[in-house]
JSON list of C-alpha atoms in Angstrom, two decimals:
[
{"chain": "Z", "resi": 1, "resn": "MET", "atom": "CA", "xyz": [197.05, 68.62, 193.19]},
{"chain": "Z", "resi": 2, "resn": "ASN", "atom": "CA", "xyz": [194.98, 69.64, 196.25]},
{"chain": "Z", "resi": 3, "resn": "MET", "atom": "CA", "xyz": [193.94, 67.41, 199.14]},
{"chain": "Z", "resi": 4, "resn": "LYS", "atom": "CA", "xyz": [190.32, 67.27, 197.97]},
{"chain": "Z", "resi": 5, "resn": "SER", "atom": "CA", "xyz": [191.24, 65.66, 194.63]},
{"chain": "Z", "resi": 6, "resn": "VAL", "atom": "CA", "xyz": [193.65, 63.25, 196.38]},
{"chain": "Z", "resi": 7, "resn": "SER", "atom": "CA", "xyz": [190.86, 62.22, 198.78]},
{"chain": "Z", "resi": 8, "resn": "SER", "atom": "CA", "xyz": [188.52, 61.62, 195.85]},
{"chain": "Z", "resi": 9, "resn": "TYR", "atom": "CA", "xyz": [191.14, 59.32, 194.26]},
{"chain": "Z", "resi": 10, "resn": "TYR", "atom": "CA", "xyz": [191.43, 57.40, 197.54]},
{"chain": "Z", "resi": 11, "resn": "PHE", "atom": "CA", "xyz": [187.64, 57.10, 197.65]},
{"chain": "Z", "resi": 12, "resn": "VAL", "atom": "CA", "xyz": [187.49, 55.73, 194.07]},
{"chain": "Z", "resi": 13, "resn": "PHE", "atom": "CA", "xyz": [190.25, 53.17, 194.76]},
{"chain": "Z", "resi": 14, "resn": "LYS", "atom": "CA", "xyz": [188.53, 52.14, 197.98]},
{"chain": "Z", "resi": 15, "resn": "ILE", "atom": "CA", "xyz": [185.18, 51.61, 196.22]},
{"chain": "Z", "resi": 16, "resn": "MET", "atom": "CA", "xyz": [186.92, 49.62, 193.45]},
{"chain": "Z", "resi": 17, "resn": "SER", "atom": "CA", "xyz": [188.72, 47.45, 196.03]},
{"chain": "Z", "resi": 18, "resn": "TRP", "atom": "CA", "xyz": [185.52, 46.75, 197.97]},
{"chain": "Z", "resi": 19, "resn": "ALA", "atom": "CA", "xyz": [183.69, 45.95, 194.72]},
{"chain": "Z", "resi": 20, "resn": "GLY", "atom": "CA", "xyz": [186.51, 43.57, 193.68]},
{"chain": "Z", "resi": 21, "resn": "LEU", "atom": "CA", "xyz": [186.42, 41.93, 197.11]},
{"chain": "Z", "resi": 22, "resn": "MET", "atom": "CA", "xyz": [182.65, 41.34, 197.02]},
{"chain": "Z", "resi": 23, "resn": "ALA", "atom": "CA", "xyz": [182.75, 40.15, 193.39]},
{"chain": "Z", "resi": 24, "resn": "SER", "atom": "CA", "xyz": [185.53, 37.65, 194.21]},
{"chain": "Z", "resi": 25, "resn": "VAL", "atom": "CA", "xyz": [183.64, 36.27, 197.22]},
{"chain": "Z", "resi": 26, "resn": "ALA", "atom": "CA", "xyz": [180.44, 35.96, 195.15]},
{"chain": "Z", "resi": 27, "resn": "SER", "atom": "CA", "xyz": [182.40, 34.24, 192.35]},
{"chain": "Z", "resi": 28, "resn": "ILE", "atom": "CA", "xyz": [183.82, 31.67, 194.79]},
{"chain": "Z", "resi": 29, "resn": "VAL", "atom": "CA", "xyz": [180.31, 30.93, 196.13]},
{"chain": "Z", "resi": 30, "resn": "ILE", "atom": "CA", "xyz": [178.97, 30.55, 192.56]},
{"chain": "Z", "resi": 31, "resn": "SER", "atom": "CA", "xyz": [181.84, 28.28, 191.49]},
{"chain": "Z", "resi": 32, "resn": "LEU", "atom": "CA", "xyz": [181.50, 26.10, 194.60]},
{"chain": "Z", "resi": 33, "resn": "PHE", "atom": "CA", "xyz": [177.73, 25.64, 194.63]},
{"chain": "Z", "resi": 34, "resn": "PHE", "atom": "CA", "xyz": [176.16, 26.71, 191.33]},
{"chain": "Z", "resi": 35, "resn": "GLN", "atom": "CA", "xyz": [178.64, 25.99, 188.54]},
{"chain": "Z", "resi": 36, "resn": "PRO", "atom": "CA", "xyz": [177.41, 22.96, 186.57]},
{"chain": "Z", "resi": 37, "resn": "SER", "atom": "CA", "xyz": [180.73, 22.18, 184.86]},
{"chain": "Z", "resi": 38, "resn": "LEU", "atom": "CA", "xyz": [184.42, 22.99, 184.44]},
{"chain": "Z", "resi": 39, "resn": "GLU", "atom": "CA", "xyz": [186.19, 23.33, 181.11]},
{"chain": "Z", "resi": 40, "resn": "LEU", "atom": "CA", "xyz": [189.87, 22.76, 180.41]},
{"chain": "Z", "resi": 41, "resn": "THR", "atom": "CA", "xyz": [191.77, 23.42, 177.20]},
{"chain": "Z", "resi": 42, "resn": "VAL", "atom": "CA", "xyz": [193.36, 20.19, 175.97]},
{"chain": "Z", "resi": 43, "resn": "LYS", "atom": "CA", "xyz": [195.39, 18.95, 173.01]},
{"chain": "Z", "resi": 44, "resn": "PRO", "atom": "CA", "xyz": [195.42, 15.42, 171.62]},
{"chain": "Z", "resi": 45, "resn": "SER", "atom": "CA", "xyz": [198.41, 13.38, 172.70]},
{"chain": "Z", "resi": 46, "resn": "PHE", "atom": "CA", "xyz": [200.64, 11.88, 170.02]},
{"chain": "Z", "resi": 47, "resn": "ALA", "atom": "CA", "xyz": [200.12, 8.56, 171.75]},
{"chain": "Z", "resi": 48, "resn": "GLY", "atom": "CA", "xyz": [196.44, 8.69, 170.78]},
{"chain": "Z", "resi": 49, "resn": "SER", "atom": "CA", "xyz": [195.23, 5.66, 168.83]},
{"chain": "Z", "resi": 50, "resn": "TYR", "atom": "CA", "xyz": [193.40, 7.82, 166.25]},
{"chain": "Z", "resi": 51, "resn": "TYR", "atom": "CA", "xyz": [196.65, 9.30, 164.89]},
{"chain": "Z", "resi": 52, "resn": "ASN", "atom": "CA", "xyz": [197.63, 7.69, 161.62]},
{"chain": "Z", "resi": 53, "resn": "ASP", "atom": "CA", "xyz": [201.12, 7.22, 160.15]},
{"chain": "Z", "resi": 54, "resn": "THR", "atom": "CA", "xyz": [200.94, 10.38, 158.04]},
{"chain": "Z", "resi": 55, "resn": "LEU", "atom": "CA", "xyz": [201.22, 12.56, 161.17]},
{"chain": "Z", "resi": 56, "resn": "VAL", "atom": "CA", "xyz": [204.51, 11.01, 162.27]},
{"chain": "Z", "resi": 57, "resn": "ALA", "atom": "CA", "xyz": [206.42, 13.35, 159.95]},
{"chain": "Z", "resi": 58, "resn": "TYR", "atom": "CA", "xyz": [205.12, 16.43, 161.79]},
{"chain": "Z", "resi": 59, "resn": "ASN", "atom": "CA", "xyz": [206.31, 17.68, 165.15]},
{"chain": "Z", "resi": 60, "resn": "GLU", "atom": "CA", "xyz": [204.13, 18.75, 168.03]},
{"chain": "Z", "resi": 61, "resn": "THR", "atom": "CA", "xyz": [204.21, 22.47, 167.23]},
{"chain": "Z", "resi": 62, "resn": "THR", "atom": "CA", "xyz": [203.09, 21.96, 163.62]},
{"chain": "Z", "resi": 63, "resn": "ILE", "atom": "CA", "xyz": [199.78, 20.34, 164.50]},
{"chain": "Z", "resi": 64, "resn": "GLY", "atom": "CA", "xyz": [197.56, 22.88, 166.22]},
{"chain": "Z", "resi": 65, "resn": "VAL", "atom": "CA", "xyz": [194.56, 20.76, 167.23]},
{"chain": "Z", "resi": 66, "resn": "MET", "atom": "CA", "xyz": [193.01, 22.04, 170.44]},
{"chain": "Z", "resi": 67, "resn": "GLY", "atom": "CA", "xyz": [189.69, 21.57, 172.18]},
{"chain": "Z", "resi": 68, "resn": "ALA", "atom": "CA", "xyz": [187.81, 21.77, 175.47]},
{"chain": "Z", "resi": 69, "resn": "MET", "atom": "CA", "xyz": [187.36, 18.99, 178.00]},
{"chain": "Z", "resi": 70, "resn": "GLU", "atom": "CA", "xyz": [184.21, 19.47, 180.01]},
{"chain": "Z", "resi": 71, "resn": "ILE", "atom": "CA", "xyz": [183.86, 18.01, 183.51]},
{"chain": "Z", "resi": 72, "resn": "LYS", "atom": "CA", "xyz": [180.15, 17.85, 184.37]},
{"chain": "Z", "resi": 73, "resn": "ASN", "atom": "CA", "xyz": [179.04, 17.98, 188.02]},
{"chain": "Z", "resi": 74, "resn": "PRO", "atom": "CA", "xyz": [182.59, 18.46, 189.37]},
{"chain": "Z", "resi": 75, "resn": "THR", "atom": "CA", "xyz": [183.39, 17.44, 192.93]},
{"chain": "Z", "resi": 76, "resn": "ILE", "atom": "CA", "xyz": [184.16, 20.02, 195.64]},
{"chain": "Z", "resi": 77, "resn": "VAL", "atom": "CA", "xyz": [187.90, 19.24, 195.29]},
{"chain": "Z", "resi": 78, "resn": "GLN", "atom": "CA", "xyz": [187.71, 19.85, 191.54]},
{"chain": "Z", "resi": 79, "resn": "ARG", "atom": "CA", "xyz": [185.75, 23.07, 192.08]},
{"chain": "Z", "resi": 80, "resn": "LEU", "atom": "CA", "xyz": [188.31, 24.30, 194.61]},
{"chain": "Z", "resi": 81, "resn": "PHE", "atom": "CA", "xyz": [191.58, 23.33, 192.98]},
{"chain": "Z", "resi": 82, "resn": "TYR", "atom": "CA", "xyz": [191.02, 22.85, 189.26]},
{"chain": "Z", "resi": 83, "resn": "ALA", "atom": "CA", "xyz": [191.74, 25.74, 186.95]},
{"chain": "Z", "resi": 84, "resn": "ASN", "atom": "CA", "xyz": [188.75, 26.77, 184.87]},
{"chain": "Z", "resi": 85, "resn": "ASP", "atom": "CA", "xyz": [190.44, 27.73, 181.60]},
{"chain": "Z", "resi": 86, "resn": "PHE", "atom": "CA", "xyz": [187.37, 29.42, 180.15]},
{"chain": "Z", "resi": 87, "resn": "SER", "atom": "CA", "xyz": [186.95, 31.70, 183.14]},
{"chain": "Z", "resi": 88, "resn": "GLU", "atom": "CA", "xyz": [189.49, 34.19, 184.46]},
{"chain": "Z", "resi": 89, "resn": "PHE", "atom": "CA", "xyz": [188.07, 33.72, 187.94]},
{"chain": "Z", "resi": 90, "resn": "ASP", "atom": "CA", "xyz": [188.55, 30.22, 189.27]},
{"chain": "Z", "resi": 91, "resn": "SER", "atom": "CA", "xyz": [188.88, 29.61, 193.03]},
{"chain": "Z", "resi": 92, "resn": "LEU", "atom": "CA", "xyz": [192.66, 30.20, 193.09]},
{"chain": "Z", "resi": 93, "resn": "ARG", "atom": "CA", "xyz": [192.45, 33.53, 191.26]},
{"chain": "Z", "resi": 94, "resn": "ASN", "atom": "CA", "xyz": [189.48, 34.63, 193.36]},
{"chain": "Z", "resi": 95, "resn": "THR", "atom": "CA", "xyz": [191.40, 33.91, 196.57]},
{"chain": "Z", "resi": 96, "resn": "PHE", "atom": "CA", "xyz": [194.31, 35.93, 195.20]},
{"chain": "Z", "resi": 97, "resn": "TRP", "atom": "CA", "xyz": [192.01, 38.86, 194.38]},
{"chain": "Z", "resi": 98, "resn": "ILE", "atom": "CA", "xyz": [190.42, 38.73, 197.86]},
{"chain": "Z", "resi": 99, "resn": "VAL", "atom": "CA", "xyz": [193.85, 38.96, 199.54]},
{"chain": "Z", "resi": 100, "resn": "LEU", "atom": "CA", "xyz": [194.93, 41.68, 197.11]},
{"chain": "Z", "resi": 101, "resn": "CYS", "atom": "CA", "xyz": [191.79, 43.78, 197.64]},
{"chain": "Z", "resi": 102, "resn": "ILE", "atom": "CA", "xyz": [192.04, 43.55, 201.45]},
{"chain": "Z", "resi": 103, "resn": "SER", "atom": "CA", "xyz": [195.70, 44.64, 201.29]},
{"chain": "Z", "resi": 104, "resn": "ILE", "atom": "CA", "xyz": [194.87, 47.58, 199.01]},
{"chain": "Z", "resi": 105, "resn": "ILE", "atom": "CA", "xyz": [192.07, 48.66, 201.37]},
{"chain": "Z", "resi": 106, "resn": "ARG", "atom": "CA", "xyz": [194.57, 48.63, 204.25]},
{"chain": "Z", "resi": 107, "resn": "LEU", "atom": "CA", "xyz": [197.09, 50.62, 202.20]},
{"chain": "Z", "resi": 108, "resn": "ILE", "atom": "CA", "xyz": [194.46, 53.23, 201.32]},
{"chain": "Z", "resi": 109, "resn": "LYS", "atom": "CA", "xyz": [193.52, 53.50, 205.00]},
{"chain": "Z", "resi": 110, "resn": "ASP", "atom": "CA", "xyz": [197.15, 54.29, 205.89]},
{"chain": "Z", "resi": 111, "resn": "LEU", "atom": "CA", "xyz": [197.36, 56.81, 203.04]},
{"chain": "Z", "resi": 112, "resn": "GLU", "atom": "CA", "xyz": [194.18, 58.56, 204.20]},
{"chain": "Z", "resi": 113, "resn": "GLN", "atom": "CA", "xyz": [195.39, 58.73, 207.80]},
{"chain": "Z", "resi": 114, "resn": "GLY", "atom": "CA", "xyz": [198.83, 59.96, 206.73]},
{"chain": "Z", "resi": 115, "resn": "THR", "atom": "CA", "xyz": [200.60, 57.04, 208.44]},
{"chain": "Z", "resi": 116, "resn": "THR", "atom": "CA", "xyz": [202.53, 55.82, 205.40]},
{"chain": "Z", "resi": 117, "resn": "PHE", "atom": "CA", "xyz": [205.84, 56.37, 207.19]},
{"chain": "Z", "resi": 118, "resn": "SER", "atom": "CA", "xyz": [205.27, 53.54, 209.65]},
{"chain": "Z", "resi": 119, "resn": "HIS", "atom": "CA", "xyz": [206.17, 49.90, 210.18]},
{"chain": "Z", "resi": 120, "resn": "SER", "atom": "CA", "xyz": [202.59, 48.80, 209.44]},
{"chain": "Z", "resi": 121, "resn": "PHE", "atom": "CA", "xyz": [202.88, 50.27, 205.92]},
{"chain": "Z", "resi": 122, "resn": "SER", "atom": "CA", "xyz": [206.14, 48.34, 205.40]},
{"chain": "Z", "resi": 123, "resn": "ARG", "atom": "CA", "xyz": [204.45, 45.14, 206.57]},
{"chain": "Z", "resi": 124, "resn": "ILE", "atom": "CA", "xyz": [201.56, 45.58, 204.13]},
{"chain": "Z", "resi": 125, "resn": "LEU", "atom": "CA", "xyz": [204.00, 46.15, 201.24]},
{"chain": "Z", "resi": 126, "resn": "ARG", "atom": "CA", "xyz": [206.00, 43.07, 202.23]},
{"chain": "Z", "resi": 127, "resn": "PHE", "atom": "CA", "xyz": [202.79, 41.03, 202.54]},
{"chain": "Z", "resi": 128, "resn": "LEU", "atom": "CA", "xyz": [201.70, 42.16, 199.06]},
{"chain": "Z", "resi": 129, "resn": "GLY", "atom": "CA", "xyz": [205.07, 41.18, 197.64]},
{"chain": "Z", "resi": 130, "resn": "TRP", "atom": "CA", "xyz": [204.94, 37.71, 199.16]},
{"chain": "Z", "resi": 131, "resn": "THR", "atom": "CA", "xyz": [201.31, 37.34, 198.01]},
{"chain": "Z", "resi": 132, "resn": "LEU", "atom": "CA", "xyz": [202.36, 37.93, 194.39]},
{"chain": "Z", "resi": 133, "resn": "ILE", "atom": "CA", "xyz": [205.29, 35.51, 194.64]},
{"chain": "Z", "resi": 134, "resn": "ILE", "atom": "CA", "xyz": [203.25, 32.77, 196.34]},
{"chain": "Z", "resi": 135, "resn": "PHE", "atom": "CA", "xyz": [200.40, 33.15, 193.84]},
{"chain": "Z", "resi": 136, "resn": "TYR", "atom": "CA", "xyz": [202.86, 32.79, 190.95]},
{"chain": "Z", "resi": 137, "resn": "LEU", "atom": "CA", "xyz": [204.41, 29.63, 192.45]},
{"chain": "Z", "resi": 138, "resn": "VAL", "atom": "CA", "xyz": [201.04, 28.09, 193.39]},
{"chain": "Z", "resi": 139, "resn": "GLU", "atom": "CA", "xyz": [199.73, 28.75, 189.88]},
{"chain": "Z", "resi": 140, "resn": "MET", "atom": "CA", "xyz": [202.79, 26.96, 188.45]},
{"chain": "Z", "resi": 141, "resn": "LEU", "atom": "CA", "xyz": [202.16, 23.97, 190.76]},
{"chain": "Z", "resi": 142, "resn": "GLN", "atom": "CA", "xyz": [198.47, 23.99, 189.86]},
{"chain": "Z", "resi": 143, "resn": "SER", "atom": "CA", "xyz": [199.33, 23.93, 186.17]},
{"chain": "Z", "resi": 144, "resn": "ALA", "atom": "CA", "xyz": [201.69, 20.95, 186.62]},
{"chain": "Z", "resi": 145, "resn": "TRP", "atom": "CA", "xyz": [199.08, 19.09, 188.70]},
{"chain": "Z", "resi": 146, "resn": "MET", "atom": "CA", "xyz": [196.37, 19.85, 186.13]},
{"chain": "Z", "resi": 147, "resn": "ALA", "atom": "CA", "xyz": [198.56, 18.41, 183.36]},
{"chain": "Z", "resi": 148, "resn": "HIS", "atom": "CA", "xyz": [198.79, 15.17, 185.36]},
{"chain": "Z", "resi": 149, "resn": "GLU", "atom": "CA", "xyz": [195.03, 15.15, 186.08]},
{"chain": "Z", "resi": 150, "resn": "VAL", "atom": "CA", "xyz": [194.09, 15.62, 182.41]},
{"chain": "Z", "resi": 151, "resn": "LYS", "atom": "CA", "xyz": [196.32, 12.71, 181.37]},
{"chain": "Z", "resi": 152, "resn": "LYS", "atom": "CA", "xyz": [194.77, 10.57, 184.11]},
{"chain": "Z", "resi": 153, "resn": "LEU", "atom": "CA", "xyz": [191.15, 11.52, 183.31]},
{"chain": "Z", "resi": 154, "resn": "THR", "atom": "CA", "xyz": [191.61, 10.91, 179.56]},
{"chain": "Z", "resi": 155, "resn": "GLU", "atom": "CA", "xyz": [193.81, 7.82, 179.99]},
{"chain": "Z", "resi": 156, "resn": "GLY", "atom": "CA", "xyz": [196.67, 9.50, 178.14]},
{"chain": "Z", "resi": 157, "resn": "GLN", "atom": "CA", "xyz": [194.61, 10.38, 175.06]},
{"chain": "Z", "resi": 158, "resn": "PHE", "atom": "CA", "xyz": [194.81, 14.13, 175.76]},
{"chain": "Z", "resi": 159, "resn": "ARG", "atom": "CA", "xyz": [197.16, 16.48, 177.55]},
{"chain": "Z", "resi": 160, "resn": "ARG", "atom": "CA", "xyz": [196.57, 19.89, 178.98]},
{"chain": "Z", "resi": 161, "resn": "HIS", "atom": "CA", "xyz": [197.22, 22.78, 176.66]},
{"chain": "Z", "resi": 162, "resn": "LYS", "atom": "CA", "xyz": [200.16, 24.81, 177.98]},
{"chain": "Z", "resi": 163, "resn": "THR", "atom": "CA", "xyz": [199.06, 27.91, 179.84]},
{"chain": "Z", "resi": 164, "resn": "TYR", "atom": "CA", "xyz": [200.90, 31.18, 180.04]},
{"chain": "Z", "resi": 165, "resn": "HIS", "atom": "CA", "xyz": [202.41, 32.15, 183.39]},
{"chain": "Z", "resi": 166, "resn": "ASP", "atom": "CA", "xyz": [202.96, 35.84, 183.88]},
{"chain": "Z", "resi": 167, "resn": "SER", "atom": "CA", "xyz": [206.48, 36.09, 185.32]},
{"chain": "Z", "resi": 168, "resn": "LEU", "atom": "CA", "xyz": [205.87, 39.82, 185.76]},
{"chain": "Z", "resi": 169, "resn": "LEU", "atom": "CA", "xyz": [204.01, 38.91, 188.97]},
{"chain": "Z", "resi": 170, "resn": "LEU", "atom": "CA", "xyz": [207.19, 37.34, 190.31]},
{"chain": "Z", "resi": 171, "resn": "VAL", "atom": "CA", "xyz": [209.28, 40.39, 189.38]},
{"chain": "Z", "resi": 172, "resn": "ILE", "atom": "CA", "xyz": [206.78, 42.84, 190.94]},
{"chain": "Z", "resi": 173, "resn": "GLY", "atom": "CA", "xyz": [206.60, 40.70, 194.08]},
{"chain": "Z", "resi": 174, "resn": "VAL", "atom": "CA", "xyz": [210.40, 40.70, 194.51]},
{"chain": "Z", "resi": 175, "resn": "LEU", "atom": "CA", "xyz": [210.52, 44.47, 193.88]},
{"chain": "Z", "resi": 176, "resn": "MET", "atom": "CA", "xyz": [207.78, 45.10, 196.45]},
{"chain": "Z", "resi": 177, "resn": "ILE", "atom": "CA", "xyz": [209.64, 43.08, 199.10]},
{"chain": "Z", "resi": 178, "resn": "TRP", "atom": "CA", "xyz": [212.83, 45.02, 198.32]},
{"chain": "Z", "resi": 179, "resn": "PHE", "atom": "CA", "xyz": [210.91, 48.32, 198.51]},
{"chain": "Z", "resi": 180, "resn": "SER", "atom": "CA", "xyz": [209.32, 47.30, 201.83]},
{"chain": "Z", "resi": 181, "resn": "ARG", "atom": "CA", "xyz": [212.79, 46.63, 203.26]},
{"chain": "Z", "resi": 182, "resn": "MET", "atom": "CA", "xyz": [213.99, 50.06, 202.08]},
{"chain": "Z", "resi": 183, "resn": "HIS", "atom": "CA", "xyz": [210.85, 51.63, 203.55]},
{"chain": "Z", "resi": 184, "resn": "LYS", "atom": "CA", "xyz": [211.38, 49.86, 206.88]},
{"chain": "Z", "resi": 185, "resn": "TYR", "atom": "CA", "xyz": [215.01, 51.02, 206.94]},
{"chain": "Z", "resi": 186, "resn": "ALA", "atom": "CA", "xyz": [213.89, 54.62, 206.29]},
{"chain": "Z", "resi": 187, "resn": "VAL", "atom": "CA", "xyz": [211.28, 54.39, 209.09]},
{"chain": "Z", "resi": 188, "resn": "ASN", "atom": "CA", "xyz": [213.96, 53.11, 211.51]},
{"chain": "Z", "resi": 189, "resn": "LEU", "atom": "CA", "xyz": [216.30, 55.97, 210.53]},
{"chain": "Z", "resi": 190, "resn": "LYS", "atom": "CA", "xyz": [213.53, 58.52, 211.10]},
{"chain": "Z", "resi": 191, "resn": "SER", "atom": "CA", "xyz": [212.74, 56.98, 214.52]},
{"chain": "Z", "resi": 192, "resn": "GLU", "atom": "CA", "xyz": [216.41, 57.22, 215.52]},
{"chain": "Z", "resi": 193, "resn": "GLN", "atom": "CA", "xyz": [216.55, 60.86, 214.38]},
{"chain": "Z", "resi": 194, "resn": "ASP", "atom": "CA", "xyz": [213.41, 61.69, 216.34]},
{"chain": "Z", "resi": 195, "resn": "LEU", "atom": "CA", "xyz": [214.91, 60.09, 219.46]},
{"chain": "Z", "resi": 196, "resn": "THR", "atom": "CA", "xyz": [218.16, 62.04, 218.98]},
{"chain": "Z", "resi": 197, "resn": "ILE", "atom": "CA", "xyz": [216.30, 65.34, 218.67]}
]
């Protein structure tokens, strides 16, 4: 693979990262100021008064009733911190994508300049790793908080439908931090060798 094709790959990744960055910023602005409602997936609680005695014989996993709870004219706090289950791009995910895109742009800059064997490259990798881990943990906390909010808003009649948390993010984050430490160690070894020579 020649340098010209490598440079074209860098250019494509850079354009994609900038496009993702601008789309995420625009999505945050839209969700904060122009989104008329939020929707959450909910399931009826077994404590609901409309359940009759015939449903007592069935467990929670057998009954698959699910619906959407719509919050019209949400407050700024709700727009910022509530998960919007019917959109992949709520404020939390958009913030994550903004940080991710900026980090990728910085990585591509180092790759283009040929400065990958440096401490700054190690720092970016470590930052990316911690970003993935923190996003995973914050999403877990958000999900637990949302479960509490749904119960409070519906007076216990509904509960939040369980959402899937991708633990692969956590694994990749830990691996990136480990790789950044190995990279930093290699950079230090190279610096010592250069000083010896």
